[in-house]
Amino acid sequence: MIHVRSNGFPRVLVILGFGVFLPMVLPVAAFSDSPEHNELLAMPGFEEFGMLVDWRNDVDQTSLPPDPLMPPDTPAPRSTPQTDTFVSASGRALMYRYAIPDGVNVSEPQPVLIHFHGNNSGSQEHMLDIWFNSTSSIAEERGLIPVVVASPETRNPPQEEVRQWMSEDRQLVHEFLQNGLTTHLTVDHERIYFDGGSQGACFLHDFMQSHGEHYGGGFYGGCGCYNSPDPTWDPPEAFKERMKVYIHNTTGDFLFEAGNRGYAYYKYTIGLDTRGDLDQDGPHCALNSQQRRVALDWFTGVNEIPEEPFRPHWSRISTQENIVGLAVDGGERVWKLVDQPESEHALLYRQANPGQGWLQAAEVQGQPTGFGGFGQNLFMIMDESLRHTSDGGQTFVTIDPEVRVNSIAVDSEGVIYRRGYNLGLYWSSNLGSSWQSLGGFYWLSMHHDAIMSISDPRIIANNSQSDLFLSNTKRDGLIALQDTPSGRAASASWDGAELWSIPQTGSLQVFRSSDEGQSWQKVTLSDAMAGYSRWWGTRITALGSGKVLVHGGYLSAWLSEDHGESWQRVHGLETGYGGAVSAQGEAILFTDGQAAFRLNLTEFPNRIFRDAF
């Protein structure tokens, strides 16, 4: 990416692509069709794409300049390229170019390298002209059949027409690989190497979730986005064994954080064999030619790349949807309550052993809306009634059947908090045999549930105006938190000594208070955190004295263990929504209702992973 400013004239932006210097329009719609991409408008560097130069009237596109990313001595392809068009069952047309080297037996299954371009202007044929030579050279060095495909459609942002991949193209590409390319040769679907840059990588990320399980080989994601990851996607073990992923990232790329997110998603959420180079210097899509070769050599077994995992990181422990809540049994095993909305009942599960599969413990009739517990005592809200079990779901007791309850929490001392309709907040230290009031009116509800790991716990509540309050069993009534200097808090948490909050304002900010929310001190964040553009869906959770976790959305998660003086990213929590963290001792759990994750801090050194290859 080159920026030029002279004598006050507007900035000129040129993007270095895989084949030629190209102007690239990157509207928010460029990356996918999911609504999360509105995030990109506020990402650092995204505003740089506002002023573009239209060179189409100045350059003869029938004689494009040499590929600047190709080595000068790269030989021309040894086979004659062929251009053809495939039409899907729905009538969608895909233009592609391929080359079959001399001597290849097309009746035997052949491995394929297929390239997907990023955002560009021009016709489908121009896309093939731009990208084919470099792809062909890389492929033929490794005995692969080169294929380049061109996106069928364009979108029309205000600046100019942009050719890019659409969601409809996922089915189109799948049909092409199954029925179109096979008209020319026998395709080895276990050795297809998907290669994408920029929006091409964005598209392939979505393609992997919709059709990837039909293929083996590798997915190279260069300088792309990895939006809308599905935390419940659980591909079969056979797919995990035969598909590798390589993510390339450069620190000057406006999609740098997206690349980190994609790496963690494939490695820790999905569990695919994943490698990458994530911290090279350079702008958007820099060094992709070199990295494509590195990735292919690893995919094809020419070279090995040592695994250097991020530490710390989250690990996914459940792929089920409709998780109502999680609890720890007092040891290392986890409980989860899963809603079954189609049959109006819930299933209670317990981990067989730490980190292993789940055993169904009970089936509970009713509509679940809350779950928590400590030790063997589990509490759930079913049809607005509070129920308790102490024997793993074999028997249940309904507590105060006449009281309608809509939220519960449990603290480290075994105190249960409940919010009942029109009754404010109440607490019980005897498993619900008797209750005492914390005050409040019908509009008051508990705000946070991560209080199992905190000594001297506090309960945080909020009202319909988003005012926050602090209390516990040792005081009468509720203390209203004062607004931070940047506005009212959206999320708050107590670490046993200090109160932490995220205000409802622009980019992400964090504040702490040593006087129970009556005054606030701003916390210095890392550059990546400070550039994060949204507070909604982002939560802050205290894990103990001086230990605090910020999590949710594109941010993934960040951890400070020194009262906010420094932060390290905690990879693997790659979901698109904010969710609830609950902790007991060193067992730290997260769910956003779609899947469940676990982090045990004692396993990891206090450092950030940086790769060295």
Short mmCIF file of N, CA and C in Angstrom, two decimals, residues 195-292:
data_model
loop_
_atom_site.label_atom_id
_atom_site.label_comp_id
_atom_site.label_asym_id
_atom_site.label_seq_id
_atom_site.Cartn_x
_atom_site.Cartn_y
_atom_site.Cartn_z
N ASP A 195 -6.45 -21.04 -2.51
CA ASP A 195 -5.49 -19.97 -2.36
C ASP A 195 -6.22 -18.65 -2.57
N GLY A 196 -6.26 -17.80 -1.54
CA GLY A 196 -7.01 -16.55 -1.67
C GLY A 196 -6.27 -15.38 -1.05
N GLY A 197 -6.44 -14.23 -1.64
CA GLY A 197 -5.88 -13.01 -1.11
C GLY A 197 -6.95 -11.96 -0.94
N SER A 198 -6.89 -11.21 0.16
CA SER A 198 -7.81 -10.12 0.45
C SER A 198 -9.24 -10.65 0.46
N GLN A 199 -10.12 -10.10 -0.39
CA GLN A 199 -11.51 -10.55 -0.34
C GLN A 199 -11.66 -11.99 -0.83
N GLY A 200 -10.68 -12.47 -1.60
CA GLY A 200 -10.69 -13.88 -1.97
C GLY A 200 -10.53 -14.79 -0.77
N ALA A 201 -9.69 -14.37 0.19
CA ALA A 201 -9.55 -15.14 1.42
C ALA A 201 -10.81 -15.04 2.27
N CYS A 202 -11.44 -13.87 2.26
CA CYS A 202 -12.71 -13.71 2.98
C CYS A 202 -13.74 -14.71 2.46
N PHE A 203 -13.81 -14.80 1.14
CA PHE A 203 -14.77 -15.72 0.53
C PHE A 203 -14.45 -17.16 0.88
N LEU A 204 -13.19 -17.54 0.80
CA LEU A 204 -12.81 -18.92 1.08
C LEU A 204 -13.10 -19.30 2.53
N HIS A 205 -12.98 -18.33 3.43
CA HIS A 205 -13.32 -18.59 4.84
C HIS A 205 -14.79 -19.02 4.95
N ASP A 206 -15.67 -18.31 4.26
CA ASP A 206 -17.08 -18.69 4.27
C ASP A 206 -17.30 -20.01 3.53
N PHE A 207 -16.56 -20.21 2.43
CA PHE A 207 -16.69 -21.44 1.66
C PHE A 207 -16.31 -22.65 2.50
N MET A 208 -15.28 -22.52 3.33
CA MET A 208 -14.85 -23.64 4.15
C MET A 208 -15.97 -24.10 5.07
N GLN A 209 -16.72 -23.14 5.61
CA GLN A 209 -17.78 -23.51 6.54
C GLN A 209 -18.97 -24.13 5.82
N SER A 210 -19.20 -23.74 4.58
CA SER A 210 -20.37 -24.25 3.87
C SER A 210 -20.08 -25.51 3.06
N HIS A 211 -18.88 -25.63 2.46
CA HIS A 211 -18.59 -26.76 1.57
C HIS A 211 -17.23 -27.40 1.80
N GLY A 212 -16.44 -26.88 2.72
CA GLY A 212 -15.07 -27.36 2.89
C GLY A 212 -14.96 -28.82 3.24
N GLU A 213 -15.97 -29.37 3.90
CA GLU A 213 -15.89 -30.76 4.35
C GLU A 213 -15.83 -31.76 3.21
N HIS A 214 -16.11 -31.32 1.97
CA HIS A 214 -16.05 -32.20 0.81
C HIS A 214 -14.65 -32.32 0.24
N TYR A 215 -13.68 -31.60 0.84
CA TYR A 215 -12.35 -31.52 0.23
C TYR A 215 -11.27 -31.74 1.28
N GLY A 216 -10.10 -32.09 0.78
CA GLY A 216 -8.90 -32.16 1.58
C GLY A 216 -7.80 -31.40 0.87
N GLY A 217 -6.71 -31.12 1.58
CA GLY A 217 -5.61 -30.39 0.98
C GLY A 217 -5.18 -29.26 1.87
N GLY A 218 -5.49 -28.03 1.45
CA GLY A 218 -5.07 -26.88 2.24
C GLY A 218 -5.83 -25.63 1.87
N PHE A 219 -5.86 -24.69 2.82
CA PHE A 219 -6.47 -23.37 2.61
C PHE A 219 -5.44 -22.33 3.02
N TYR A 220 -4.96 -21.57 2.03
CA TYR A 220 -4.07 -20.46 2.30
C TYR A 220 -4.87 -19.17 2.34
N GLY A 221 -4.88 -18.51 3.48
CA GLY A 221 -5.57 -17.24 3.63
C GLY A 221 -4.57 -16.11 3.71
N GLY A 222 -4.46 -15.33 2.67
CA GLY A 222 -3.52 -14.21 2.65
C GLY A 222 -4.24 -12.89 2.83
N CYS A 223 -3.87 -12.13 3.82
CA CYS A 223 -4.35 -10.76 4.03
C CYS A 223 -5.87 -10.66 3.92
N GLY A 224 -6.59 -11.52 4.55
CA GLY A 224 -8.04 -11.53 4.40
C GLY A 224 -8.78 -11.27 5.69
N CYS A 225 -10.10 -11.34 5.59
CA CYS A 225 -10.96 -11.18 6.76
C CYS A 225 -11.57 -12.53 7.10
N TYR A 226 -11.91 -12.71 8.34
CA TYR A 226 -12.46 -13.99 8.82
C TYR A 226 -13.67 -13.68 9.67
N ASN A 227 -14.68 -13.16 9.01
CA ASN A 227 -15.86 -12.68 9.72
C ASN A 227 -16.86 -13.80 9.94
N SER A 228 -17.75 -13.57 10.89
CA SER A 228 -18.85 -14.50 11.18
C SER A 228 -18.38 -15.93 11.38
N PRO A 229 -17.35 -16.17 12.18
CA PRO A 229 -16.99 -17.56 12.43
C PRO A 229 -18.09 -18.25 13.20
N ASP A 230 -18.36 -19.47 12.86
CA ASP A 230 -19.43 -20.22 13.51
C ASP A 230 -18.82 -21.07 14.62
N PRO A 231 -19.02 -20.73 15.89
CA PRO A 231 -18.40 -21.50 16.97
C PRO A 231 -19.01 -22.87 17.15
N THR A 232 -20.14 -23.13 16.50
CA THR A 232 -20.77 -24.45 16.62
C THR A 232 -20.39 -25.38 15.46
N TRP A 233 -19.64 -24.87 14.47
CA TRP A 233 -19.23 -25.71 13.35
C TRP A 233 -18.29 -26.79 13.85
N ASP A 234 -18.66 -28.02 13.70
CA ASP A 234 -17.88 -29.15 14.18
C ASP A 234 -17.69 -30.14 13.05
N PRO A 235 -16.75 -29.87 12.14
CA PRO A 235 -16.57 -30.76 10.99
C PRO A 235 -16.11 -32.13 11.44
N PRO A 236 -16.34 -33.15 10.61
CA PRO A 236 -15.93 -34.51 10.99
C PRO A 236 -14.43 -34.63 11.14
N GLU A 237 -14.01 -35.60 11.93
CA GLU A 237 -12.59 -35.80 12.19
C GLU A 237 -11.83 -36.07 10.89
N ALA A 238 -12.46 -36.74 9.94
CA ALA A 238 -11.79 -37.01 8.66
C ALA A 238 -11.39 -35.72 7.96
N PHE A 239 -12.26 -34.71 8.03
CA PHE A 239 -11.94 -33.42 7.42
C PHE A 239 -10.79 -32.74 8.17
N LYS A 240 -10.81 -32.80 9.49
CA LYS A 240 -9.74 -32.19 10.28
C LYS A 240 -8.39 -32.82 9.97
N GLU A 241 -8.41 -34.09 9.65
CA GLU A 241 -7.16 -34.79 9.37
C GLU A 241 -6.61 -34.48 7.98
N ARG A 242 -7.47 -34.11 7.04
CA ARG A 242 -6.98 -33.95 5.66
C ARG A 242 -6.94 -32.51 5.17
N MET A 243 -7.43 -31.55 5.95
CA MET A 243 -7.39 -30.15 5.53
C MET A 243 -6.49 -29.35 6.45
N LYS A 244 -5.47 -28.70 5.87
CA LYS A 244 -4.57 -27.84 6.63
C LYS A 244 -4.90 -26.37 6.32
N VAL A 245 -4.52 -25.50 7.24
CA VAL A 245 -4.78 -24.06 7.08
C VAL A 245 -3.48 -23.30 7.34
N TYR A 246 -3.20 -22.32 6.49
CA TYR A 246 -2.05 -21.43 6.68
C TYR A 246 -2.55 -19.99 6.55
N ILE A 247 -2.32 -19.19 7.59
CA ILE A 247 -2.77 -17.79 7.60
C ILE A 247 -1.55 -16.89 7.53
N HIS A 248 -1.58 -15.95 6.60
CA HIS A 248 -0.50 -14.98 6.47
C HIS A 248 -1.01 -13.60 6.87
N ASN A 249 -0.17 -12.87 7.61
CA ASN A 249 -0.57 -11.58 8.17
C ASN A 249 0.60 -10.63 8.13
N THR A 250 0.34 -9.35 7.90
CA THR A 250 1.37 -8.32 8.00
C THR A 250 0.90 -7.22 8.95
N THR A 251 1.84 -6.68 9.71
CA THR A 251 1.48 -5.77 10.79
C THR A 251 0.90 -4.46 10.30
N GLY A 252 1.22 -4.05 9.06
CA GLY A 252 0.68 -2.80 8.53
C GLY A 252 -0.62 -2.96 7.79
N ASP A 253 -1.17 -4.15 7.81
CA ASP A 253 -2.44 -4.42 7.11
C ASP A 253 -3.61 -3.97 7.97
N PHE A 254 -4.57 -3.30 7.36
CA PHE A 254 -5.76 -2.89 8.12
C PHE A 254 -6.58 -4.10 8.56
N LEU A 255 -6.29 -5.28 7.99
CA LEU A 255 -6.94 -6.52 8.40
C LEU A 255 -6.04 -7.37 9.31
N PHE A 256 -5.07 -6.74 9.95
CA PHE A 256 -4.12 -7.47 10.79
C PHE A 256 -4.84 -8.24 11.90
N GLU A 257 -5.71 -7.57 12.63
CA GLU A 257 -6.41 -8.24 13.72
C GLU A 257 -7.34 -9.34 13.20
N ALA A 258 -7.90 -9.13 12.01
CA ALA A 258 -8.75 -10.17 11.42
C ALA A 258 -7.94 -11.43 11.13
N GLY A 259 -6.70 -11.27 10.68
CA GLY A 259 -5.86 -12.42 10.43
C GLY A 259 -5.56 -13.21 11.69
N ASN A 260 -5.25 -12.50 12.77
CA ASN A 260 -5.04 -13.17 14.05
C ASN A 260 -6.28 -13.94 14.46
N ARG A 261 -7.40 -13.31 14.24
CA ARG A 261 -8.68 -13.93 14.61
C ARG A 261 -8.91 -15.21 13.81
N GLY A 262 -8.61 -15.17 12.51
CA GLY A 262 -8.79 -16.34 11.68
C GLY A 262 -7.88 -17.48 12.09
N TYR A 263 -6.63 -17.16 12.41
CA TYR A 263 -5.68 -18.18 12.86
C TYR A 263 -6.21 -18.88 14.10
N ALA A 264 -6.64 -18.11 15.07
CA ALA A 264 -7.12 -18.69 16.33
C ALA A 264 -8.38 -19.50 16.12
N TYR A 265 -9.24 -19.04 15.22
CA TYR A 265 -10.49 -19.76 14.97
C TYR A 265 -10.22 -21.16 14.42
N TYR A 266 -9.38 -21.24 13.38
CA TYR A 266 -9.13 -22.55 12.78
C TYR A 266 -8.32 -23.45 13.71
N LYS A 267 -7.40 -22.87 14.47
CA LYS A 267 -6.53 -23.68 15.30
C LYS A 267 -7.21 -24.13 16.59
N TYR A 268 -7.86 -23.21 17.30
CA TYR A 268 -8.34 -23.50 18.64
C TYR A 268 -9.84 -23.76 18.72
N THR A 269 -10.60 -23.12 17.85
CA THR A 269 -12.04 -23.37 17.87
C THR A 269 -12.39 -24.62 17.06
N ILE A 270 -11.91 -24.67 15.81
CA ILE A 270 -12.25 -25.78 14.93
C ILE A 270 -11.32 -26.96 15.13
N GLY A 271 -10.05 -26.70 15.45
CA GLY A 271 -9.12 -27.78 15.68
C GLY A 271 -8.44 -28.31 14.45
N LEU A 272 -8.33 -27.48 13.39
CA LEU A 272 -7.61 -27.90 12.19
C LEU A 272 -6.11 -27.70 12.40
N ASP A 273 -5.32 -28.47 11.66
CA ASP A 273 -3.87 -28.32 11.69
C ASP A 273 -3.54 -26.98 11.05
N THR A 274 -3.08 -26.02 11.83
CA THR A 274 -2.96 -24.63 11.38
C THR A 274 -1.57 -24.10 11.66
N ARG A 275 -1.00 -23.43 10.67
CA ARG A 275 0.27 -22.72 10.81
C ARG A 275 0.07 -21.31 10.26
N GLY A 276 1.10 -20.50 10.37
CA GLY A 276 0.98 -19.16 9.81
C GLY A 276 2.20 -18.32 10.07
N ASP A 277 2.24 -17.20 9.42
CA ASP A 277 3.22 -16.15 9.69
C ASP A 277 2.41 -14.89 9.91
N LEU A 278 2.38 -14.42 11.14
CA LEU A 278 1.36 -13.45 11.54
C LEU A 278 1.91 -12.08 11.91
N ASP A 279 3.20 -11.89 11.85
CA ASP A 279 3.69 -10.58 12.30
C ASP A 279 4.82 -10.05 11.42
N GLN A 280 4.77 -10.35 10.12
CA GLN A 280 5.74 -9.76 9.21
C GLN A 280 5.43 -8.29 8.99
N ASP A 281 6.47 -7.51 8.78
CA ASP A 281 6.27 -6.10 8.45
C ASP A 281 5.75 -5.98 7.02
N GLY A 282 4.89 -5.00 6.81
CA GLY A 282 4.41 -4.76 5.46
C GLY A 282 2.96 -4.36 5.43
N PRO A 283 2.50 -3.78 4.32
CA PRO A 283 1.11 -3.34 4.18
C PRO A 283 0.21 -4.48 3.74
N HIS A 284 -1.01 -4.11 3.36
CA HIS A 284 -2.02 -5.07 2.94
C HIS A 284 -1.52 -5.94 1.78
N CYS A 285 -1.57 -7.25 1.98
CA CYS A 285 -1.22 -8.24 0.96
C CYS A 285 0.26 -8.26 0.59
N ALA A 286 1.12 -7.65 1.40
CA ALA A 286 2.55 -7.70 1.10
C ALA A 286 3.08 -9.11 1.30
N LEU A 287 4.07 -9.49 0.50
CA LEU A 287 4.82 -10.76 0.64
C LEU A 287 3.97 -11.99 0.39
N ASN A 288 2.83 -11.84 -0.25
CA ASN A 288 1.98 -13.01 -0.45
C ASN A 288 2.60 -14.03 -1.40
N SER A 289 3.35 -13.56 -2.40
CA SER A 289 3.95 -14.50 -3.34
C SER A 289 4.89 -15.46 -2.61
N GLN A 290 5.71 -14.92 -1.73
CA GLN A 290 6.63 -15.74 -0.94
C GLN A 290 5.86 -16.68 -0.03
N GLN A 291 4.85 -16.17 0.64
CA GLN A 291 4.13 -16.97 1.63
C GLN A 291 3.28 -18.06 0.99
N ARG A 292 2.79 -17.82 -0.22
CA ARG A 292 2.04 -18.87 -0.92
C ARG A 292 2.92 -20.09 -1.12
#
